[in-house]
Amino acid sequence: DAGITQSPRHKVTETGTPVTLRCHQTENHRYMYWYRQDPGHGLRLIHYSYGVKDTDKGEVSDGYSVSRSKTEDFLLTLESATSSQTSVYFCAISGGNSPLHFGNGTRLTVT
Amino acid sequence: ILNVEQSPQSLHVQEGDSTNFTCSFPSSNFYALHWYRWETAKSPEALFVMTLNGDEKKKGRISATLNTKEGYSYLYIKGSQPEDSATYLCASPNTGNQFYFGTGTSLTVIP
């Protein structure tokens, strides 16, 4: 989807290193989300944002932090990556009362 | 956190068969129910957004119904085709527009 871009698309990192994933949107949508996808768990909400500098925790937020300093960017940071954070991460956006639009995902491997 | 459940976890059908699967969600404080289609190596894409009890939505051979009083939605596929093979997700938002997903139903249509 041209309106939402995730970077990087793939990342391999070592245990204990910090990692930041970026989600960029051009739709001017209010809501932005970070999900992780794991076998048997579907999509689980990590954090979400309902406006600039307004964020809240999801169901699996431990070990993750987020920031949203402007409408178009939502950053997900793993402060000290662990092997349990190996996953595919999806960013999504919504204008409210509308379906989610997803980015193409970031495959993160923590060795 | 909303407890959204889907069944069955996976389904194999022959080409031409019709099939259906279920999404259950908390009936209290209901706002909406979304269905998404997720093809392998792609991102989830919205199929339907349903808000009213008794809602029925249709897109080609795929349709969905909603019962908010008892907390379930059905997705139907008529005359399944191999290109219908995908994982079908449902999600429901809470009051803060946080979307919680079921674990999905993986559909394989055998030619």
CSV table of C-alpha atoms in Angstrom, one decimal:
chain,number,residue,atom,x,y,z
A,1,ASP,CA,0.0,0.0,0.0
A,2,ALA,CA,1.5,3.3,-1.1
A,3,GLY,CA,0.0,5.1,1.9
A,4,ILE,CA,2.0,3.3,4.5
A,5,THR,CA,5.6,2.2,4.5
A,6,GLN,CA,7.6,0.2,7.0
A,7,SER,CA,11.4,0.2,7.3
A,8,PRO,CA,13.5,-1.8,7.4
A,9,ARG,CA,11.8,-4.8,5.7
A,10,HIS,CA,14.2,-7.2,7.2
A,11,LYS,CA,16.6,-6.9,10.1
A,12,VAL,CA,18.9,-9.3,11.9
A,13,THR,CA,20.3,-8.2,15.2
A,14,GLU,CA,22.0,-9.6,18.2
A,15,THR,CA,20.5,-10.2,21.6
A,16,GLY,CA,20.9,-7.1,23.8
A,17,THR,CA,21.1,-4.5,21.1
A,18,PRO,CA,18.5,-1.8,20.6
A,19,VAL,CA,16.4,-1.8,17.5
A,20,THR,CA,14.0,0.8,16.0
A,21,LEU,CA,11.4,0.0,13.4
A,22,ARG,CA,9.8,2.8,11.5
A,23,CYS,CA,6.3,3.3,10.2
A,24,HIS,CA,5.5,6.1,7.9
A,25,GLN,CA,2.1,7.1,6.5
A,26,THR,CA,1.0,9.7,4.0
A,27,GLU,CA,-2.7,9.4,4.7
A,28,ASN,CA,-2.8,11.8,7.6
A,29,HIS,CA,-4.7,9.2,9.7
A,30,ARG,CA,-5.1,9.7,13.4
A,31,TYR,CA,-4.6,6.2,14.6
A,32,MET,CA,-1.4,4.1,14.2
A,33,TYR,CA,-0.7,0.6,15.5
A,34,TRP,CA,2.1,-1.8,15.9
A,35,TYR,CA,1.3,-5.6,15.8
A,36,ARG,CA,3.5,-8.6,15.9
A,37,GLN,CA,2.6,-11.8,14.1
A,38,ASP,CA,3.6,-15.2,15.6
A,39,PRO,CA,2.4,-18.7,14.7
A,40,GLY,CA,-0.6,-19.7,16.7
A,41,HIS,CA,-1.2,-16.2,18.0
A,42,GLY,CA,-2.3,-14.3,15.0
A,43,LEU,CA,-1.8,-10.5,15.3
A,44,ARG,CA,-1.2,-9.2,18.8
A,45,LEU,CA,-1.3,-5.5,19.6
A,46,ILE,CA,2.0,-4.1,21.0
A,47,HIS,CA,1.3,-0.3,21.2
A,48,TYR,CA,-0.9,2.1,19.5
A,49,SER,CA,-1.2,5.9,19.0
A,50,TYR,CA,-4.3,8.1,18.9
A,51,GLY,CA,-2.5,11.3,18.0
A,52,VAL,CA,0.9,13.0,18.1
A,53,LYS,CA,2.6,12.2,21.4
A,54,ASP,CA,-0.5,10.2,22.5
A,55,THR,CA,0.3,6.5,22.8
A,56,ASP,CA,-1.0,3.6,24.9
A,57,LYS,CA,0.0,0.0,25.6
A,58,GLY,CA,-1.5,-3.0,23.9
A,59,GLU,CA,-1.6,-6.6,25.0
A,60,VAL,CA,2.1,-7.5,24.6
A,61,SER,CA,3.9,-4.2,25.3
A,62,ASP,CA,6.7,-5.5,27.7
A,63,GLY,CA,10.1,-4.8,26.2
A,64,TYR,CA,8.8,-2.3,23.6
A,65,SER,CA,8.5,1.4,23.6
A,66,VAL,CA,7.0,3.8,21.0
A,67,SER,CA,7.1,7.4,20.0
A,68,ARG,CA,5.1,9.6,17.7
A,69,SER,CA,6.5,13.0,17.3
A,70,LYS,CA,4.6,13.8,14.1
A,71,THR,CA,1.4,12.5,12.5
A,72,GLU,CA,3.1,10.6,9.8
A,73,ASP,CA,5.7,8.6,11.8
A,74,PHE,CA,5.3,5.9,14.5
A,75,LEU,CA,8.5,4.4,15.8
A,76,LEU,CA,8.7,1.1,17.6
A,77,THR,CA,11.9,0.5,19.8
A,78,LEU,CA,13.1,-2.7,21.3
A,79,GLU,CA,15.3,-1.4,24.1
A,80,SER,CA,17.3,-4.6,24.4
A,81,ALA,CA,16.3,-7.2,21.9
A,82,THR,CA,15.7,-10.7,23.0
A,83,SER,CA,15.2,-13.9,21.0
A,84,SER,CA,11.5,-13.9,22.0
A,85,GLN,CA,11.1,-10.7,20.0
A,86,THR,CA,12.0,-12.5,16.8
A,87,SER,CA,8.8,-12.0,14.8
A,88,VAL,CA,7.1,-10.2,11.9
A,89,TYR,CA,6.0,-6.8,12.9
A,90,PHE,CA,3.1,-5.0,11.1
A,91,CYS,CA,2.2,-1.4,11.3
A,92,ALA,CA,-1.4,-0.3,10.6
A,93,ILE,CA,-3.2,2.9,10.3
A,94,SER,CA,-6.8,4.0,10.6
A,95,GLY,CA,-8.8,7.2,10.3
A,96,GLY,CA,-11.2,6.0,13.0
A,97,ASN,CA,-14.5,4.3,12.1
A,98,SER,CA,-12.6,2.8,9.1
A,99,PRO,CA,-10.8,-0.4,8.5
A,100,LEU,CA,-7.1,-0.9,9.3
A,101,HIS,CA,-4.6,-0.5,6.4
A,102,PHE,CA,-1.4,-2.5,7.0
A,103,GLY,CA,2.2,-2.0,5.9
A,104,ASN,CA,4.2,-4.7,4.3
A,105,GLY,CA,5.7,-5.9,7.5
A,106,THR,CA,9.2,-6.1,9.0
A,107,ARG,CA,10.8,-9.4,9.6
A,108,LEU,CA,13.0,-9.2,12.7
A,109,THR,CA,15.4,-11.9,13.7
A,110,VAL,CA,17.2,-11.7,17.0
A,111,THR,CA,20.2,-14.1,17.3
B,1,ILE,CA,-8.2,-6.4,26.0
B,2,LEU,CA,-11.0,-8.0,24.0
B,3,ASN,CA,-11.2,-11.8,23.7
B,4,VAL,CA,-11.9,-12.4,20.0
B,5,GLU,CA,-12.0,-16.1,19.0
B,6,GLN,CA,-12.2,-17.8,15.6
B,7,SER,CA,-13.0,-21.3,14.6
B,8,PRO,CA,-12.0,-23.5,13.0
B,9,GLN,CA,-8.3,-22.9,13.1
B,10,SER,CA,-7.9,-24.4,9.6
B,11,LEU,CA,-10.1,-25.7,6.9
B,12,HIS,CA,-9.4,-27.7,3.7
B,13,VAL,CA,-12.2,-27.7,1.1
B,14,GLN,CA,-12.5,-28.9,-2.5
B,15,GLU,CA,-12.8,-26.4,-5.3
B,16,GLY,CA,-16.5,-25.6,-5.7
B,17,ASP,CA,-17.5,-26.3,-2.1
B,18,SER,CA,-19.1,-23.6,0.0
B,19,THR,CA,-17.7,-23.0,3.4
B,20,ASN,CA,-18.2,-20.9,6.5
B,21,PHE,CA,-16.3,-20.0,9.6
B,22,THR,CA,-17.1,-18.2,12.9
B,23,CYS,CA,-15.8,-15.2,14.8
B,24,SER,CA,-17.0,-14.7,18.4
B,25,PHE,CA,-16.5,-11.5,20.4
B,26,PRO,CA,-17.7,-9.9,23.6
B,27,SER,CA,-21.3,-8.7,23.1
B,28,SER,CA,-21.0,-6.0,25.7
B,29,ASN,CA,-19.8,-2.5,24.6
B,30,PHE,CA,-19.7,-3.6,21.0
B,31,TYR,CA,-18.6,-1.1,18.4
B,32,ALA,CA,-17.7,-2.9,15.3
B,33,LEU,CA,-16.5,-6.2,13.8
B,34,HIS,CA,-14.0,-6.3,10.9
B,35,TRP,CA,-13.1,-9.1,8.6
B,36,TYR,CA,-9.7,-9.2,6.9
B,37,ARG,CA,-8.3,-11.5,4.3
B,38,TRP,CA,-4.6,-12.3,4.6
B,39,GLU,CA,-2.7,-14.0,1.7
B,40,THR,CA,0.6,-15.6,2.3
B,41,ALA,CA,3.6,-13.1,2.0
B,42,LYS,CA,1.2,-10.2,1.8
B,43,SER,CA,-0.5,-7.9,4.3
B,44,PRO,CA,-4.0,-8.3,5.7
B,45,GLU,CA,-6.7,-6.5,3.6
B,46,ALA,CA,-10.1,-5.4,4.8
B,47,LEU,CA,-13.1,-7.4,3.6
B,48,PHE,CA,-16.0,-6.0,5.7
B,49,VAL,CA,-16.7,-3.6,8.4
B,50,MET,CA,-19.9,-4.4,10.3
B,51,THR,CA,-21.6,-2.4,13.0
B,52,LEU,CA,-25.3,-3.1,13.3
B,53,ASN,CA,-26.9,-6.2,14.6
B,54,GLY,CA,-28.3,-8.2,11.7
B,55,ASP,CA,-25.9,-6.6,9.3
B,56,GLU,CA,-25.2,-8.6,6.2
B,57,LYS,CA,-22.4,-7.7,3.8
B,58,LYS,CA,-21.4,-9.2,0.5
B,59,LYS,CA,-18.5,-9.0,-1.9
B,60,GLY,CA,-18.7,-11.3,-4.8
B,61,ARG,CA,-18.8,-14.9,-3.5
B,62,ILE,CA,-18.0,-13.8,0.1
B,63,SER,CA,-20.6,-12.7,2.6
B,64,ALA,CA,-20.7,-12.0,6.3
B,65,THR,CA,-23.4,-11.8,8.9
B,66,LEU,CA,-23.4,-10.2,12.4
B,67,ASN,CA,-25.2,-11.0,15.6
B,68,THR,CA,-24.2,-8.4,18.2
B,69,LYS,CA,-26.6,-9.7,20.9
B,70,GLU,CA,-25.0,-13.1,21.1
B,71,GLY,CA,-21.5,-12.0,20.0
B,72,TYR,CA,-20.7,-13.8,16.8
B,73,SER,CA,-20.2,-13.2,13.1
B,74,TYR,CA,-20.1,-15.7,10.2
B,75,LEU,CA,-18.1,-15.5,7.1
B,76,TYR,CA,-19.4,-17.5,4.1
B,77,ILE,CA,-17.6,-18.4,0.9
B,78,LYS,CA,-19.8,-19.7,-1.9
B,79,GLY,CA,-18.2,-22.0,-4.5
B,80,SER,CA,-14.7,-21.8,-3.2
B,81,GLN,CA,-11.9,-21.2,-5.7
B,82,PRO,CA,-8.1,-21.8,-5.2
B,83,GLU,CA,-7.6,-18.1,-5.1
B,84,ASP,CA,-9.7,-17.9,-2.0
B,85,SER,CA,-7.0,-19.7,-0.1
B,86,ALA,CA,-5.8,-17.4,2.6
B,87,THR,CA,-6.1,-16.7,6.3
B,88,TYR,CA,-9.3,-14.9,7.3
B,89,LEU,CA,-9.1,-12.7,10.4
B,90,CYS,CA,-11.7,-11.0,12.4
B,91,ALA,CA,-11.1,-8.0,14.7
B,92,SER,CA,-13.1,-5.9,17.1
B,93,PRO,CA,-12.1,-2.5,18.5
B,94,ASN,CA,-12.6,-1.4,22.1
B,95,THR,CA,-13.7,2.1,23.2
B,96,GLY,CA,-10.2,3.5,22.5
B,97,ASN,CA,-10.2,2.2,18.9
B,98,GLN,CA,-7.7,-0.5,19.8
B,99,PHE,CA,-8.2,-3.5,17.5
B,100,TYR,CA,-8.0,-7.0,18.9
B,101,PHE,CA,-7.7,-9.9,16.4
B,102,GLY,CA,-8.7,-13.5,16.5
B,103,THR,CA,-6.1,-16.1,15.6
B,104,GLY,CA,-7.6,-16.5,12.2
B,105,THR,CA,-9.0,-19.4,10.1
B,106,SER,CA,-6.6,-20.7,7.5
B,107,LEU,CA,-8.5,-21.8,4.4
B,108,THR,CA,-7.0,-24.1,1.7
B,109,VAL,CA,-9.0,-24.7,-1.4
B,110,ILE,CA,-7.9,-27.9,-3.2
B,111,PRO,CA,-8.2,-27.8,-7.0
